[in-house]
PDB file of C-alpha atoms in Angstrom:
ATOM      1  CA  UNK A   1       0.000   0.000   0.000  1.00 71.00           C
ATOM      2  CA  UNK A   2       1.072   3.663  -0.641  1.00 78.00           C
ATOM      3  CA  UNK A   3       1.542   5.839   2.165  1.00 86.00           C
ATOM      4  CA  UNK A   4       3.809   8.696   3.245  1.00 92.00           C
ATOM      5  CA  UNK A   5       5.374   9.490   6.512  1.00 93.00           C
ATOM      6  CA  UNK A   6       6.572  12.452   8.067  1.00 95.00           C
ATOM      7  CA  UNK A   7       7.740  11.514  11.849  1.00 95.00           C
ATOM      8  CA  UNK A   8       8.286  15.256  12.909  1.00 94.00           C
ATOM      9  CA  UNK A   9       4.812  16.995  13.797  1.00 93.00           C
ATOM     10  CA  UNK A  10       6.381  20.081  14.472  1.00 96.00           C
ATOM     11  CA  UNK A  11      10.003  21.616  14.497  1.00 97.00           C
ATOM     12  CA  UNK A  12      10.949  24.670  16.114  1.00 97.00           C
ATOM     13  CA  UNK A  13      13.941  26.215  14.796  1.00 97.00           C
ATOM     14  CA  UNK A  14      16.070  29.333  14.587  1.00 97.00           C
ATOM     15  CA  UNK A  15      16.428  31.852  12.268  1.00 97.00           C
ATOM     16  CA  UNK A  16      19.614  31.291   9.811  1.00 97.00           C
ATOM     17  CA  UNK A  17      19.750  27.980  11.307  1.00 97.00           C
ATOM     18  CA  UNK A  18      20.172  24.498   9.078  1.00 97.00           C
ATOM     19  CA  UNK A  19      16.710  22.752   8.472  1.00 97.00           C
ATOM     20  CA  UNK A  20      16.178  18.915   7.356  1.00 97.00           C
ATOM     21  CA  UNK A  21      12.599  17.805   7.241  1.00 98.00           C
ATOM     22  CA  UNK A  22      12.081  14.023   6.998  1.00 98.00           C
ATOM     23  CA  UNK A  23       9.975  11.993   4.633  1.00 97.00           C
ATOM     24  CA  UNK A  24       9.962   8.204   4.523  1.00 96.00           C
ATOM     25  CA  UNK A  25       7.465   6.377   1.287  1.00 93.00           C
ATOM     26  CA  UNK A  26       6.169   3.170   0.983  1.00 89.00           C
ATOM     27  CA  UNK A  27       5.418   2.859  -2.868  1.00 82.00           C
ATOM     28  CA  UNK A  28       5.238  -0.288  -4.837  1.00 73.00           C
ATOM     29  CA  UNK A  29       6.944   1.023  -8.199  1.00 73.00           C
ATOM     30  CA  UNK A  30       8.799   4.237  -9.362  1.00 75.00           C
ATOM     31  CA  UNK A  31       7.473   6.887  -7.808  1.00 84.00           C
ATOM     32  CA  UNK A  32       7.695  10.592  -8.410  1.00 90.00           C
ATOM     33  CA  UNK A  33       8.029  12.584  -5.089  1.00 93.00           C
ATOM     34  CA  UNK A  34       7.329  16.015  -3.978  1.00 94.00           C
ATOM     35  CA  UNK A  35       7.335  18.757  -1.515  1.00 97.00           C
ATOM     36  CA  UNK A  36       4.486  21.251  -1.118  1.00 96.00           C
ATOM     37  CA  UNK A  37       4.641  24.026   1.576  1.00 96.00           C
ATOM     38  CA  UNK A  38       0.993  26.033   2.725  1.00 94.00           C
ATOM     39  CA  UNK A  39       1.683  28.972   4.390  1.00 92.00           C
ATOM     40  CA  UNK A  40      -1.172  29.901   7.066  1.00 86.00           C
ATOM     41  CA  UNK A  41      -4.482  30.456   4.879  1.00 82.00           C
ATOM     42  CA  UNK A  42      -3.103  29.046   1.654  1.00 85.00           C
ATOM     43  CA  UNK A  43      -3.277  26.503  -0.589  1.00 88.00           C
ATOM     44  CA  UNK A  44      -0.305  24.322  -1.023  1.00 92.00           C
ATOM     45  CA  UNK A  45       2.043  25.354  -3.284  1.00 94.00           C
ATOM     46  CA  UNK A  46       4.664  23.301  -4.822  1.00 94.00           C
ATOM     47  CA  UNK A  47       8.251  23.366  -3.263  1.00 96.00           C
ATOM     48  CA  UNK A  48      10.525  20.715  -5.842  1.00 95.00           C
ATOM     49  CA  UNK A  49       9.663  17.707  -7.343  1.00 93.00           C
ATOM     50  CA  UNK A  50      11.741  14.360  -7.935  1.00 92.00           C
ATOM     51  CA  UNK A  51      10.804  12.187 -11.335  1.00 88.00           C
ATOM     52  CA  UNK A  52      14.077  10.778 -12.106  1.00 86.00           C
ATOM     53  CA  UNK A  53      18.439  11.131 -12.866  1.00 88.00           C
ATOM     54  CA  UNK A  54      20.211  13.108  -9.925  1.00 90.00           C
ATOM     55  CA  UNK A  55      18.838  12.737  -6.642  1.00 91.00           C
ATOM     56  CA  UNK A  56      19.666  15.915  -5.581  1.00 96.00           C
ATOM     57  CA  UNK A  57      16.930  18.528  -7.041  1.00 96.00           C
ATOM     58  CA  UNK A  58      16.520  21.758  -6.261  1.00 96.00           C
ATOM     59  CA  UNK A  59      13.471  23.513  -5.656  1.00 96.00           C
ATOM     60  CA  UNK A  60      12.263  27.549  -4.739  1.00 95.00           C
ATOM     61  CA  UNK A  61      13.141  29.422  -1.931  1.00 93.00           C
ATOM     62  CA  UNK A  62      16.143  27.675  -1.632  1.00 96.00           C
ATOM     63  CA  UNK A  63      15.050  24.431  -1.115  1.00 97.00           C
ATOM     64  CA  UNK A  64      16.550  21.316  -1.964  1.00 97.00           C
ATOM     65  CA  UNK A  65      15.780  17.779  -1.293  1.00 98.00           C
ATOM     66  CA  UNK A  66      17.634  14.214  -1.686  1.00 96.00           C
ATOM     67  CA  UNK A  67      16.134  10.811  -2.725  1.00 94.00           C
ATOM     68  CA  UNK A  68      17.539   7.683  -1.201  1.00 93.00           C
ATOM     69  CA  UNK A  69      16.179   5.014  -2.752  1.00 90.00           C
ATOM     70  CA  UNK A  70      18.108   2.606  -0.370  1.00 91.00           C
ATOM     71  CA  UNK A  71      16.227   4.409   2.477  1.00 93.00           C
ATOM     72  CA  UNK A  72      13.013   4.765   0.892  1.00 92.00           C
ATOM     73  CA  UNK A  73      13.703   9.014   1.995  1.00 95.00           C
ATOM     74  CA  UNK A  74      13.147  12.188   0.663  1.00 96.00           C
ATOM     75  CA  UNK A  75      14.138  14.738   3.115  1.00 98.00           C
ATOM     76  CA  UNK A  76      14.068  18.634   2.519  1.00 98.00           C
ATOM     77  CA  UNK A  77      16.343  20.793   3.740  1.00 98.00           C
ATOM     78  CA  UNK A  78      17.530  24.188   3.471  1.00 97.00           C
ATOM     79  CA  UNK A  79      21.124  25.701   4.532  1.00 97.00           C
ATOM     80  CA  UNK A  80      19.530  28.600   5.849  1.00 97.00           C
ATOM     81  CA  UNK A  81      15.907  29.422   7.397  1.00 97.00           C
ATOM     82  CA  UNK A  82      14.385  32.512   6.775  1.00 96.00           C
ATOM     83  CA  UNK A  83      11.782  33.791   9.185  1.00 95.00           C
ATOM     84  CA  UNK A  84       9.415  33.177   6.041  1.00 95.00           C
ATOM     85  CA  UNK A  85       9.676  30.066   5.771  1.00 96.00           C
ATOM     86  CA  UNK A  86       6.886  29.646   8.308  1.00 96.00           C
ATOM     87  CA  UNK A  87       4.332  27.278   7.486  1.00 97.00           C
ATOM     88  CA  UNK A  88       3.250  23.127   7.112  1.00 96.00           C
ATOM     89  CA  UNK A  89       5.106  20.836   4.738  1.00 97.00           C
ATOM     90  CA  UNK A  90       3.933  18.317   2.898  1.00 96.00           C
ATOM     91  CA  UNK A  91       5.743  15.447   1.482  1.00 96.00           C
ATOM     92  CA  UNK A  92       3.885  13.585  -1.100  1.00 93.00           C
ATOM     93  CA  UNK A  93       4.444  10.255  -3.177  1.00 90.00           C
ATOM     94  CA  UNK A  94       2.571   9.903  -6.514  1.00 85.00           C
ATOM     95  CA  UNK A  95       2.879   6.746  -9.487  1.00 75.00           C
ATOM     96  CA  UNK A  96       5.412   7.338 -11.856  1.00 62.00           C
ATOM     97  CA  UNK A  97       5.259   5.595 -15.130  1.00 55.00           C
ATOM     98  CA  UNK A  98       1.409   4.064 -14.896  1.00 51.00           C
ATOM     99  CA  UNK A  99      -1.036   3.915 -12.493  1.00 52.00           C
ATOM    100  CA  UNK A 100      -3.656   5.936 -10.560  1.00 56.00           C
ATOM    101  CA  UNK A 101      -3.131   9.947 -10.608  1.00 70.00           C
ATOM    102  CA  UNK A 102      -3.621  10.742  -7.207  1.00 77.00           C
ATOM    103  CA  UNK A 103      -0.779  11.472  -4.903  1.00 85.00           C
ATOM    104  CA  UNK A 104      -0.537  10.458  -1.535  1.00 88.00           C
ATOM    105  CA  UNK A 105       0.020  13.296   1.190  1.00 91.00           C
ATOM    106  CA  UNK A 106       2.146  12.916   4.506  1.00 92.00           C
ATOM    107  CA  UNK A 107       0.602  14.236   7.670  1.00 91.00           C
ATOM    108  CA  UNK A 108       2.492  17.732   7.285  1.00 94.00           C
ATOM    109  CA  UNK A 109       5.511  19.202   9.389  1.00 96.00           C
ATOM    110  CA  UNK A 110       5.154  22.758  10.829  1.00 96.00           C
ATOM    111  CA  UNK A 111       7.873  24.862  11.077  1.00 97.00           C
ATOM    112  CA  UNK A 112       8.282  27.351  13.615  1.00 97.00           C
ATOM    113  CA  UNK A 113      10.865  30.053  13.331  1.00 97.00           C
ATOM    114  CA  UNK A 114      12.150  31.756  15.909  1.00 96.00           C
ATOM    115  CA  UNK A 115      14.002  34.643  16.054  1.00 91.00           C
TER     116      UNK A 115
ATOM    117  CA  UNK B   1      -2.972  32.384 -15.544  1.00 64.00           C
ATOM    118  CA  UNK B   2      -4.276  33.014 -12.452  1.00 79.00           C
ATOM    119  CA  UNK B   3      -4.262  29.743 -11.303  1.00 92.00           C
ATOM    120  CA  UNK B   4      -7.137  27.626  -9.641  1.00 95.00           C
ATOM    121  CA  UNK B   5      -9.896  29.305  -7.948  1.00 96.00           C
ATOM    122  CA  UNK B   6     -12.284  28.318  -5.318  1.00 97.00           C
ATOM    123  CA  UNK B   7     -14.978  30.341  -4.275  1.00 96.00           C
ATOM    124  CA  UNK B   8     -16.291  30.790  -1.943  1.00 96.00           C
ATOM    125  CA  UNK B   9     -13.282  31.315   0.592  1.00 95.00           C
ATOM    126  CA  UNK B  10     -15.130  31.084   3.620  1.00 96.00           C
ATOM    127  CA  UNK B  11     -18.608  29.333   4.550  1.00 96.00           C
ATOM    128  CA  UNK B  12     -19.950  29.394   7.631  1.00 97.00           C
ATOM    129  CA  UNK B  13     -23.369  27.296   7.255  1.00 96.00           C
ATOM    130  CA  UNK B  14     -26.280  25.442  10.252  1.00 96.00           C
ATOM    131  CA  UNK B  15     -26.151  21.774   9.528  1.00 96.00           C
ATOM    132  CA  UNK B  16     -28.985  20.959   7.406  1.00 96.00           C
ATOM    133  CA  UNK B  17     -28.263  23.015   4.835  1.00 97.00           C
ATOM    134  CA  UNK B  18     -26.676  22.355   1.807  1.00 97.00           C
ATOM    135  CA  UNK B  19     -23.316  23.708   0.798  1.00 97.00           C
ATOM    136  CA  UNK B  20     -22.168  24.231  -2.398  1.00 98.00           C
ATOM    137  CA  UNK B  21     -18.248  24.633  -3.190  1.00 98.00           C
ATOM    138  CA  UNK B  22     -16.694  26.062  -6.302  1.00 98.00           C
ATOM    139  CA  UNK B  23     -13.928  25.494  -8.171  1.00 98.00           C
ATOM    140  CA  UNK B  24     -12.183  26.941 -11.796  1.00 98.00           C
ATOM    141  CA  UNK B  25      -8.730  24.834 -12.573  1.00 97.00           C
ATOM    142  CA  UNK B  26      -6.039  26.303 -14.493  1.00 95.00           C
ATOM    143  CA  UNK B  27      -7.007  26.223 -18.266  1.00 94.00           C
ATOM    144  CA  UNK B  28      -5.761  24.152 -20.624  1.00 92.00           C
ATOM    145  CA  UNK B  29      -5.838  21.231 -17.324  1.00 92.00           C
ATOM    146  CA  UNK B  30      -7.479  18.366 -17.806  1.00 90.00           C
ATOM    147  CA  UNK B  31      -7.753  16.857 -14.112  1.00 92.00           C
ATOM    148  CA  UNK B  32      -9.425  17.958 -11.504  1.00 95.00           C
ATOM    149  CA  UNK B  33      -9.234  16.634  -8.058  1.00 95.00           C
ATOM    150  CA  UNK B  34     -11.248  17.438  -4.787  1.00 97.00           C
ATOM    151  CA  UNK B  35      -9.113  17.119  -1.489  1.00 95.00           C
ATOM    152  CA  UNK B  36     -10.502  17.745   2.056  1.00 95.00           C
ATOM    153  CA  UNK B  37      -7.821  19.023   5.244  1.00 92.00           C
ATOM    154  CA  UNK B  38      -8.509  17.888   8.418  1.00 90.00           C
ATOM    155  CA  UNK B  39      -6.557  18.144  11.625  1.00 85.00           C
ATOM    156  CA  UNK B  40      -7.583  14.340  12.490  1.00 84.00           C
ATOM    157  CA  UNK B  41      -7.140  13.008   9.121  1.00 85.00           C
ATOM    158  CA  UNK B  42      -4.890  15.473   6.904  1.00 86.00           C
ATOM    159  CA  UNK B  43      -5.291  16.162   3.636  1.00 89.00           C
ATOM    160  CA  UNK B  44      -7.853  13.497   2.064  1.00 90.00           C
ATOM    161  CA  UNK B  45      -8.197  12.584  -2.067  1.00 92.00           C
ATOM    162  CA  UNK B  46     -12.227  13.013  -2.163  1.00 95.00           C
ATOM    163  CA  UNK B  47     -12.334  12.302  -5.825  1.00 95.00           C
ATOM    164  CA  UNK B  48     -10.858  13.311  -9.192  1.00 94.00           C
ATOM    165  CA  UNK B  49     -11.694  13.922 -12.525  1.00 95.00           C
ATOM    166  CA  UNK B  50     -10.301  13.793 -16.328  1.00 92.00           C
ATOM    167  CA  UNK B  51     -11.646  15.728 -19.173  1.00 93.00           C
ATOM    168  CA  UNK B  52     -14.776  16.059 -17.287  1.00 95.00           C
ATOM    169  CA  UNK B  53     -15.248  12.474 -16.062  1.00 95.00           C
ATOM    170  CA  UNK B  54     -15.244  11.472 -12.629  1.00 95.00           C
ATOM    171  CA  UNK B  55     -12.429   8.750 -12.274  1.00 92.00           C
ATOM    172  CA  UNK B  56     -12.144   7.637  -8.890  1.00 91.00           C
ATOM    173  CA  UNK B  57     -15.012   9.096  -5.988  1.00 93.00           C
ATOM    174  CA  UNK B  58     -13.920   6.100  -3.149  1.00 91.00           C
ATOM    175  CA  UNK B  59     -12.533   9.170  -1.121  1.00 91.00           C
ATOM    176  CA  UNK B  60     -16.130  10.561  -1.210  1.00 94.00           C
ATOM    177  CA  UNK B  61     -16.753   9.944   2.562  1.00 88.00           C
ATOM    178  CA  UNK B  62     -20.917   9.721   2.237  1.00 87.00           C
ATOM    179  CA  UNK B  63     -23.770   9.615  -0.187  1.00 91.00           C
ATOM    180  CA  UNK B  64     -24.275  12.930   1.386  1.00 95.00           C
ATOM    181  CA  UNK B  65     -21.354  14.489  -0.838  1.00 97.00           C
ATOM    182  CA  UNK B  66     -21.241  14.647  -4.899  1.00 97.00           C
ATOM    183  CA  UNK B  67     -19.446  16.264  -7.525  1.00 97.00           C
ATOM    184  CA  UNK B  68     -19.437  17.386 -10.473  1.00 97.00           C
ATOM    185  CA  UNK B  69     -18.026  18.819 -13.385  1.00 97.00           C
ATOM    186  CA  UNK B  70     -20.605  19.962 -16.354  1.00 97.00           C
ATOM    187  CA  UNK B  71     -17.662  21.769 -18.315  1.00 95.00           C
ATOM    188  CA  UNK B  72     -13.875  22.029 -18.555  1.00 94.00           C
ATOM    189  CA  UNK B  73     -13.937  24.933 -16.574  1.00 95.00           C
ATOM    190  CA  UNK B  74     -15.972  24.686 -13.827  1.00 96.00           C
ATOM    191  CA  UNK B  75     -16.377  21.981 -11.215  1.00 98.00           C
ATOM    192  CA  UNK B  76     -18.856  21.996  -8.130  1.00 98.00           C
ATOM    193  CA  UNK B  77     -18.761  20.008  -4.503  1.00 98.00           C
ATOM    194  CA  UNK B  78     -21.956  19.688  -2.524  1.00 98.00           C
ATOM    195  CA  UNK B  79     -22.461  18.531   0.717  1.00 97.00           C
ATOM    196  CA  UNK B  80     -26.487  17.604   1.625  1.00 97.00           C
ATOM    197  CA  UNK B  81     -27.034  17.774   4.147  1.00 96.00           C
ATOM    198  CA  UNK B  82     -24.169  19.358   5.975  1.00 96.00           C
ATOM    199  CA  UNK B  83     -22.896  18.376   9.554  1.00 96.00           C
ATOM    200  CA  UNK B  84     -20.530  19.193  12.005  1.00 96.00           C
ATOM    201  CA  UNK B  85     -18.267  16.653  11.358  1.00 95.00           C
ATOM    202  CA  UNK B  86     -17.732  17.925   7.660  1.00 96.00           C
ATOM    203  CA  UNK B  87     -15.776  21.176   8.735  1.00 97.00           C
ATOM    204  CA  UNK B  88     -12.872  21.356   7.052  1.00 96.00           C
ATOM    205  CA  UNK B  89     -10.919  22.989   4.337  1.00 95.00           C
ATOM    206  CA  UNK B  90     -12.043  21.747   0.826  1.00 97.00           C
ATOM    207  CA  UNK B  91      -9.109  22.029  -2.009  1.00 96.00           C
ATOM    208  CA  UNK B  92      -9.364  22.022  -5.349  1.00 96.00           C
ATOM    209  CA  UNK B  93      -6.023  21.362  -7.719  1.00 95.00           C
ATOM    210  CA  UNK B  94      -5.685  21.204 -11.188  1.00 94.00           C
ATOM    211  CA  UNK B  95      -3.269  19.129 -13.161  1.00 90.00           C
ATOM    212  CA  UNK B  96      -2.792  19.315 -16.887  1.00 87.00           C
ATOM    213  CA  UNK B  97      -2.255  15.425 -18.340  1.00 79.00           C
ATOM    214  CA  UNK B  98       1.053  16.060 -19.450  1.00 76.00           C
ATOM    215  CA  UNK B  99       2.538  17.410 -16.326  1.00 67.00           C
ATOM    216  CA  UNK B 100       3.847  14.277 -14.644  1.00 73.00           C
ATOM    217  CA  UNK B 101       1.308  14.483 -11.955  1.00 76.00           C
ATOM    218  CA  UNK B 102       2.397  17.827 -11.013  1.00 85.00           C
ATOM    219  CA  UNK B 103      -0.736  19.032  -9.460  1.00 90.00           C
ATOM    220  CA  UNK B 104      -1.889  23.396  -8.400  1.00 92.00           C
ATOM    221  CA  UNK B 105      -3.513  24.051  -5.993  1.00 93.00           C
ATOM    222  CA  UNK B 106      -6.651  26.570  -4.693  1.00 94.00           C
ATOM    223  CA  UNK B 107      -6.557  28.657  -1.774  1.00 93.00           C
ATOM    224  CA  UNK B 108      -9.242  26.653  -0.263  1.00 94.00           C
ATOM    225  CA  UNK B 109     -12.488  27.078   0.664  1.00 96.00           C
ATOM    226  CA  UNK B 110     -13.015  27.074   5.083  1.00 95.00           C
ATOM    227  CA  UNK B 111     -16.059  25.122   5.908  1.00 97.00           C
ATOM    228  CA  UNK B 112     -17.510  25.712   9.456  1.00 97.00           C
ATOM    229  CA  UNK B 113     -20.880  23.442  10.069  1.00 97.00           C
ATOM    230  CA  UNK B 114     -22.678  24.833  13.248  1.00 96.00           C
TER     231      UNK B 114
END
């Protein structure tokens, strides 16, 4: 079965600090994998996407992620957290050559900054 | 573009009544899926749509809840009768077929059932 996890319910850190957020998939084939953030109000807009080739993309804002296949992961991070980057992230898994067209959505992470 | 658009952005409604949510994807798109947001449950495929036909509704939680699209540009969400339990925020997101499931998203539409 599909699903998507994101262990950390909410991370607190400070401004210009290093940020990692985790995301583990369980996906029977290729997947494609993404990152949406919602900032209070919003709707989710879309942070970086992974379909395939180097497993380092990078997204807006800054943003990159890395898939590990080995590890089933695809954790965000950023070098350097602006006091903007305030708001839930969502990890999500969808199929990647054939199959259904939803995606799957992790619980969210919010991120606190402090200053 | 000016991306997908839900109206309205706010409804505040007794239960009983029946809500009607709107939505206008991105043009050119040609899928259209309804997610609900829940604190309990997260964010929630309700059902989607290509070129106008519903695909897959098993997310649709009751018979109280239907969809539809009549035209590529326009899809509705009503809830009849509305309770409590079906406050939440309703997204819409567009996809176009092409896009490698990329999907875009509304800014929602904030359901409170009193």
């Amino acid at each position: 079965a599909q699903s998507v996890t994101q262990p950390d319910i909410h991370i607190t850190v400070s401004e210009g600090a290093s940020l990692e957020l985790r995301c583990n998939y369980s996906y029977g084939a290729t997947p494609y994998l993404f990152w949406y953030v919602q900032s209070p109000g919003q709707g989710l807009q879309l942070l970086l996407k992974y379909f395939s080739g180097d497993t380092l993309v990078q997204g807006i804002k800054g943003f990159e992620a890395e898939f590990k296949r080995s590890q089933s992961s695809f954790n965000l991070r950023k070098p350097s957290v602006h006091w903007s980057d305030a708001a839930e992230y969502f990890c999500a898994v969808g199929p990647g050559l054939t199959g259904a067209n939803n995606l799957f959505f992790g619980t969210g992470t919010r991120l606190t900054v402090i200053p | 573009d000016a991306g997908v658009i839900q109206s309205p952005r706010h409804e505040v409604t007794e239960m009983g009544q029946e809500v009607t949510l709107r939505c206008k994807p991105i043009s050119g798109h040609d899928y259209l899926f309804w997610y609900r947001q829940t604190m309990m449950r997260g964010l929630e495929l309700l059902i989607y749509f290509n070129n106008n036909v519903p695909i897959d509704d098993s997310g649709m939680p009751e018979d109280r809840f239907s969809a539809k699209m009549p035209n590529a540009s326009f899809s509705t969400l009503k809830i009849q009768p509305s309770e409590p339990r079906d406050s939440a925020v309703y997204f819409c997101a567009s996809r176009s077929g092409t896009a490698k499931n990329i999907q875009y998203f509304g800014a929602g539409t904030r359901l409170s059932v009193l």
